[in-house]
Amino acid sequence: MIPVTLPFIPPKEDYDILLHGIWKRQWLTNMGPLASDLEMKLKEHLGVEHLLFVTNGTIALQMAIKALNLKGEIITTPFTYVATTSSIVWEGCTPVFVDIDPKSLNIDHTKIEAAITANTSAIVATHVYGNPCDVMAIEKIAKKHKLKVIYDAAHAFGVEINGNSIFNYGDISTCSLHATKLFHSGEGGLVITKEPKLLKELAHIRNFGHSGPETFHNLGINGKNSEFHAAMGLANLNYIQAIHDKRKLLTERYDEKLKTFKAFKPLWHKDSKANYAYYPIVLENEGFLLKCIDFLKLNEIFGRRYFYPSLPSSLPYLKSKPLQWADDISKRVFCLPLYFNLTLEEVDMICRLLLRVQNN
Ligand SMILES: *Cc1c(COP(=O)(O)O)cnc(C)c1O
């Protein structure tokens, strides 16, 4: 069986050494030494000034919305994981969906201004599959209309624009370190900001709003993560280059073998390099996609319709109508298996099967 993804697992000895320290210290959570160490190493690895290790990527988004004190309408993308949208609603704001660009599959920045009203407070955009949004254009619009910007960078670990971490854009960027993501700590997330004042707000929010044992600075939540998760992150971080290299190798093999396959890949930002988080393809129509899915399934191979269905029409708590491109693309996009232990031979087999469906 070939699933769409499998988490990278570090050698057990690497994790055991870190567990040994946890047992000795008996310090299990609440900004422990491993969590601090992970934060320090990630700042250095990513080239960002401030970041906080939090419970997960969803709490990271909710903390970001809270820290910026957002109210009213938030402009966002319909082509993302549900957590981007649910976080906006959970924080009492109204998502206003702007269609995506059918080439990059990111929010179409040329359509943002038309959606701005007197009630708009922010833009929450996703770097879909790790492919950076047009951050310069979005920043310009945000400045002009005095809007805050949050990037859901859950897919974008390690991505840079002209050598600068993608996490350095927007007022706050968030990342997910969930087991299915490129770099993971089992469960986990990051909030990243360049602004020391925002960092302070976020740090308090992560810890129930506490400013001292008996004093409070703001409305907080429990956004802390444990030493066990930090240990998994630390163990994995030592292998991030190997993870990157293997995924690059597999991606290039897919590219080569699928040259004649009728599908396109999202157009990547011109000043950025891929992080190989996913291998998404957009097929010509849904019928062809369903045939491919069925034939792969017969051979015990499972990709994922990611993101499908498009959000506004599928969420029972929203009344929004579907948007043209997001709806169309979500019906024919498919992520092929991509993970560290996948082999070149398996990629070859997947490609052979896909081409067989096309040629039938
Ligand atoms: C995974 C994901 C999230 C949620 O992250 P969790 O760590 O699972 O809470 C949010 N947004 C996007 C785009 C994601 O892919």
XYZ file of C-alpha atoms and ligand atoms in Angstrom:
375
model
C 0.000 0.000 0.000
C 1.244 3.469 -0.877
C -0.462 6.277 1.099
C -0.386 9.952 0.123
C 2.019 10.650 2.963
C 3.876 9.079 5.867
C 5.573 11.079 8.597
C 9.358 11.128 8.759
C 10.422 9.185 11.872
C 13.854 9.880 13.358
C 16.038 6.981 14.573
C 14.589 5.843 17.905
C 17.965 6.360 19.649
C 17.857 10.081 18.792
C 14.496 10.436 20.505
C 15.511 8.224 23.447
C 18.460 10.476 24.328
C 16.108 13.442 24.580
C 13.555 11.419 26.587
C 16.309 10.541 29.027
C 16.731 14.249 29.783
C 12.982 14.691 30.269
C 12.946 11.834 32.792
C 15.873 13.331 34.649
C 14.434 16.856 34.835
C 10.798 15.795 35.312
C 9.863 18.946 33.392
C 7.162 17.912 30.916
C 5.623 21.128 29.598
C 5.288 24.918 30.171
C 8.121 26.307 28.024
C 10.629 23.654 29.067
C 14.268 23.493 27.983
C 13.605 21.344 24.894
C 10.831 23.671 23.690
C 13.187 26.653 24.157
C 15.982 24.823 22.382
C 13.681 24.003 19.463
C 12.623 27.658 19.199
C 16.256 28.802 19.186
C 17.333 26.258 16.576
C 14.344 26.994 14.343
C 15.019 30.749 14.456
C 18.544 30.085 13.300
C 17.568 27.481 10.704
C 14.809 29.624 9.200
C 16.437 33.038 9.536
C 13.644 34.676 11.532
C 13.966 36.993 14.507
C 11.105 35.801 16.713
C 8.981 32.689 16.814
C 6.979 30.756 19.368
C 6.429 26.990 19.456
C 2.720 26.381 20.072
C 0.193 23.542 20.320
C -0.677 23.284 16.626
C -1.123 25.302 13.438
C -4.785 26.019 14.142
C -4.164 27.516 17.587
C -1.354 29.499 15.918
C -3.877 31.068 13.534
C -6.346 31.806 16.332
C -3.602 33.357 18.456
C -2.556 35.541 15.500
C -6.106 36.819 14.964
C -6.446 37.504 18.700
C -3.059 39.248 19.009
C -3.944 41.622 16.161
C -7.346 42.221 17.766
C -9.122 41.638 14.451
C -12.821 42.366 14.141
C -15.455 42.349 11.407
C -14.599 41.017 7.961
C -11.435 39.193 7.015
C -10.551 38.635 3.383
C -9.350 35.103 2.776
C -8.976 32.308 0.250
C -11.519 29.564 -0.495
C -8.703 27.205 -1.572
C -7.050 26.164 1.686
C -7.461 23.735 4.553
C -10.585 24.268 6.673
C -8.480 25.480 9.647
C -7.753 28.812 7.898
C -11.469 29.546 7.653
C -12.631 27.974 10.911
C -10.077 30.025 12.878
C -11.545 33.238 11.463
C -15.077 32.175 12.395
C -13.944 30.831 15.813
C -12.494 34.255 16.609
C -15.851 35.879 15.860
C -14.901 37.365 12.495
C -16.576 36.945 9.104
C -14.594 35.369 6.279
C -14.979 37.110 2.925
C -13.742 34.867 0.148
C -11.760 36.152 -2.817
C -11.172 33.771 -5.711
C -7.782 32.252 -6.491
C -5.468 32.767 -9.418
C -5.938 29.655 -11.597
C -2.197 29.347 -12.241
C -0.614 29.807 -8.801
C -3.738 28.598 -6.909
C -3.096 31.346 -4.328
C -5.532 34.184 -3.566
C -5.830 36.466 -6.620
C -4.466 39.753 -5.272
C -6.013 41.706 -8.167
C -9.465 40.825 -6.772
C -8.801 41.788 -3.144
C -9.534 45.520 -3.352
C -13.032 44.968 -4.731
C -13.865 42.910 -1.616
C -12.720 45.527 0.914
C -15.483 47.301 2.875
C -15.531 49.664 5.854
C -15.680 46.546 8.059
C -12.593 44.821 6.657
C -9.814 44.436 9.216
C -7.354 42.008 7.634
C -6.252 39.631 4.909
C -5.566 36.005 5.858
C -3.904 34.286 2.917
C -2.429 30.797 2.535
C 0.824 29.974 0.757
C -0.796 27.001 -0.940
C 1.465 23.911 -1.128
C 4.260 26.196 0.133
C 4.068 28.379 -2.997
C 4.397 32.008 -1.822
C 1.514 34.406 -2.417
C 2.362 37.652 -4.189
C 3.429 39.110 -0.834
C 4.588 42.445 -2.311
C 1.228 43.121 -3.960
C -0.682 42.076 -0.833
C 1.496 44.289 1.377
C 0.800 47.265 -0.882
C -2.967 46.744 -0.702
C -2.807 46.230 3.077
C -0.821 49.454 3.596
C -3.156 51.466 1.394
C -6.273 50.270 3.241
C -4.680 49.948 6.709
C -5.328 46.215 6.927
C -3.386 43.622 8.890
C -1.964 40.593 7.106
C -1.660 37.037 8.421
C -0.121 34.318 6.292
C -1.173 30.748 6.899
C 2.246 29.314 6.072
C 1.357 25.814 7.292
C 2.867 24.328 4.094
C 5.762 26.733 3.706
C 8.461 25.493 6.086
C 11.867 26.499 4.711
C 10.500 28.529 1.786
C 12.302 31.795 0.970
C 11.789 34.735 -1.363
C 15.127 35.997 -2.665
C 16.829 34.334 0.297
C 14.485 35.847 2.924
C 12.256 33.443 4.905
C 8.632 33.517 3.758
C 7.784 33.627 7.486
C 9.115 37.192 7.598
C 6.168 38.497 5.552
C 2.862 39.781 6.901
C 2.258 41.019 10.444
C 2.239 37.420 11.614
C 2.924 34.129 9.824
C 1.813 30.798 11.195
C 3.107 27.310 10.487
C 1.931 23.799 11.290
C 4.294 21.129 12.600
C 1.666 18.394 12.342
C 2.863 14.859 11.540
C 1.694 15.177 7.923
C 3.694 18.343 7.284
C 7.158 18.643 5.748
C 8.818 19.290 9.114
C 6.934 18.035 12.145
C 6.917 17.596 15.921
C 4.011 15.125 15.939
C 1.591 17.904 16.806
C 2.822 21.472 16.848
C 2.734 24.911 15.334
C 4.632 28.170 15.093
C 3.721 31.838 15.235
C 6.319 34.116 13.675
C 6.518 37.914 13.732
C 9.166 40.598 13.238
C 7.369 42.930 15.657
C 8.594 42.647 19.308
C 5.316 44.098 20.627
C 3.309 41.423 18.826
C 5.674 38.754 20.083
C 4.964 39.910 23.634
C 1.200 39.763 23.056
C 1.493 36.297 21.532
C 3.715 35.018 24.342
C 1.122 36.092 26.916
C -1.747 34.678 24.865
C 0.058 31.308 24.690
C 0.167 31.148 28.492
C -3.443 31.977 29.533
C -2.621 35.707 29.472
C -0.417 35.346 32.587
C 2.096 38.125 33.243
C 3.039 36.628 36.633
C 1.751 33.810 38.834
C -1.127 35.990 40.024
C -1.357 38.691 37.358
C -2.727 38.841 33.816
C -1.777 40.912 30.767
C -4.501 39.931 28.267
C -7.057 37.313 27.262
C -5.133 34.118 26.691
C -5.489 30.450 25.952
C -3.374 27.352 26.528
C -1.192 27.423 23.404
C 1.845 25.770 24.983
C 3.406 22.616 23.617
C 5.081 19.767 25.515
C 8.668 18.586 25.893
C 7.758 15.328 24.127
C 6.681 17.205 21.015
C 9.691 19.497 21.210
C 11.903 16.397 21.397
C 10.329 15.020 18.211
C 10.935 18.366 16.503
C 14.550 18.509 17.670
C 15.206 14.928 16.558
C 13.683 15.609 13.130
C 15.475 18.914 12.599
C 18.806 17.069 12.325
C 17.465 15.325 9.200
C 15.803 18.278 7.481
C 18.436 18.466 4.717
C 18.093 14.736 3.961
C 14.284 15.100 3.955
C 14.540 18.007 1.517
C 16.976 16.193 -0.772
C 14.918 13.009 -0.945
C 11.703 14.880 -1.695
C 13.480 16.884 -4.392
C 14.721 13.674 -5.990
C 11.219 12.151 -5.973
C 9.659 15.365 -7.304
C 12.111 15.555 -10.186
C 11.359 11.914 -11.016
C 7.612 12.648 -11.115
C 8.305 15.678 -13.350
C 10.347 13.594 -15.742
C 7.977 10.635 -15.909
C 4.810 12.737 -16.172
C 6.052 14.978 -19.001
C 3.404 13.650 -21.386
C 0.651 13.403 -18.747
C -2.140 15.927 -19.307
C -2.007 17.913 -16.081
C -0.365 21.088 -14.828
C 1.480 21.957 -11.656
C 0.851 25.248 -9.808
C 2.969 28.074 -11.213
C 5.613 28.749 -8.557
C 6.569 32.269 -7.387
C 9.384 33.456 -9.650
C 11.736 34.525 -6.835
C 11.299 31.404 -4.731
C 12.351 27.778 -4.697
C 10.068 24.853 -3.896
C 10.247 23.078 -0.527
C 8.756 19.866 -2.006
C 6.030 19.699 0.638
C 3.486 18.230 -1.829
C 3.187 16.998 -5.397
C -0.078 18.569 -6.606
C -1.320 18.202 -10.180
C -4.410 19.715 -11.805
C -6.016 17.372 -14.337
C -8.101 18.348 -17.351
C -11.443 17.478 -15.801
C -13.020 15.724 -12.823
C -14.016 12.635 -14.815
C -10.405 11.956 -15.793
C -9.290 12.554 -12.203
C -11.842 10.077 -10.822
C -10.665 7.436 -13.305
C -7.072 7.973 -12.170
C -8.060 7.752 -8.492
C -9.963 4.487 -9.076
C -7.146 2.874 -11.038
C -4.547 3.875 -8.449
C -6.806 2.496 -5.699
C -7.039 -0.853 -7.490
C -3.268 -0.912 -7.178
C -3.343 0.070 -3.487
C -2.101 3.598 -4.150
C -3.804 6.508 -2.441
C -3.373 10.159 -3.299
C -5.509 12.902 -1.817
C -7.993 15.369 -3.277
C -6.374 18.265 -1.464
C -8.116 20.749 -1.262
C -11.527 19.354 -2.121
C -14.259 20.440 -1.920
C -13.694 24.180 -2.053
C -14.584 25.699 1.298
C -17.442 28.208 1.027
C -19.912 25.658 -0.323
C -18.941 22.798 1.989
C -19.051 24.393 5.440
C -22.461 24.141 7.141
C -21.771 27.293 9.187
C -21.209 29.517 6.131
C -23.628 30.858 3.583
C -21.075 31.911 0.924
C -21.454 30.848 -2.682
C -18.719 28.905 -4.503
C -16.154 30.939 -6.425
C -15.369 30.133 -10.030
C -11.712 29.102 -10.009
C -11.515 27.718 -6.492
C -14.519 25.531 -7.227
C -13.235 24.409 -10.625
C -9.644 23.695 -9.512
C -10.678 21.888 -6.327
C -12.670 19.406 -8.440
C -9.626 18.360 -10.478
C -6.615 18.827 -8.220
C -4.837 15.799 -6.817
C -1.792 15.343 -4.580
C 0.333 12.328 -5.458
C 2.174 10.326 -2.784
C 5.299 12.118 -1.559
C 7.243 11.215 1.566
C 10.747 10.402 2.726
C 10.473 6.605 2.491
C 8.822 6.568 -0.937
C 11.127 5.014 -3.533
C 11.935 6.030 -7.108
C 10.576 2.651 -8.250
C 7.260 3.422 -6.559
C 7.140 6.822 -8.269
C 7.811 5.109 -11.597
C 4.959 2.698 -10.973
C 2.522 5.500 -10.023
C 3.438 7.385 -13.206
C 3.068 4.266 -15.381
C -0.419 3.685 -13.989
C -1.460 7.310 -14.548
C -0.227 7.209 -18.147
C -2.096 3.959 -18.692
C -5.371 5.670 -17.662
C -4.615 8.523 -20.044
C -3.831 6.205 -22.957
C -6.898 4.015 -22.500
C -2.334 21.639 8.400
C -2.905 22.971 8.108
C -3.406 23.794 9.127
C -3.632 23.306 10.545
O -2.494 22.929 11.192
P -2.625 21.913 12.452
O -1.232 21.893 12.995
O -3.046 20.584 11.906
O -3.597 22.491 13.394
C -3.812 25.075 8.808
N -3.752 25.519 7.537
C -3.293 24.755 6.523
C -3.226 25.334 5.151
C -2.875 23.447 6.782
O -2.476 22.677 5.767
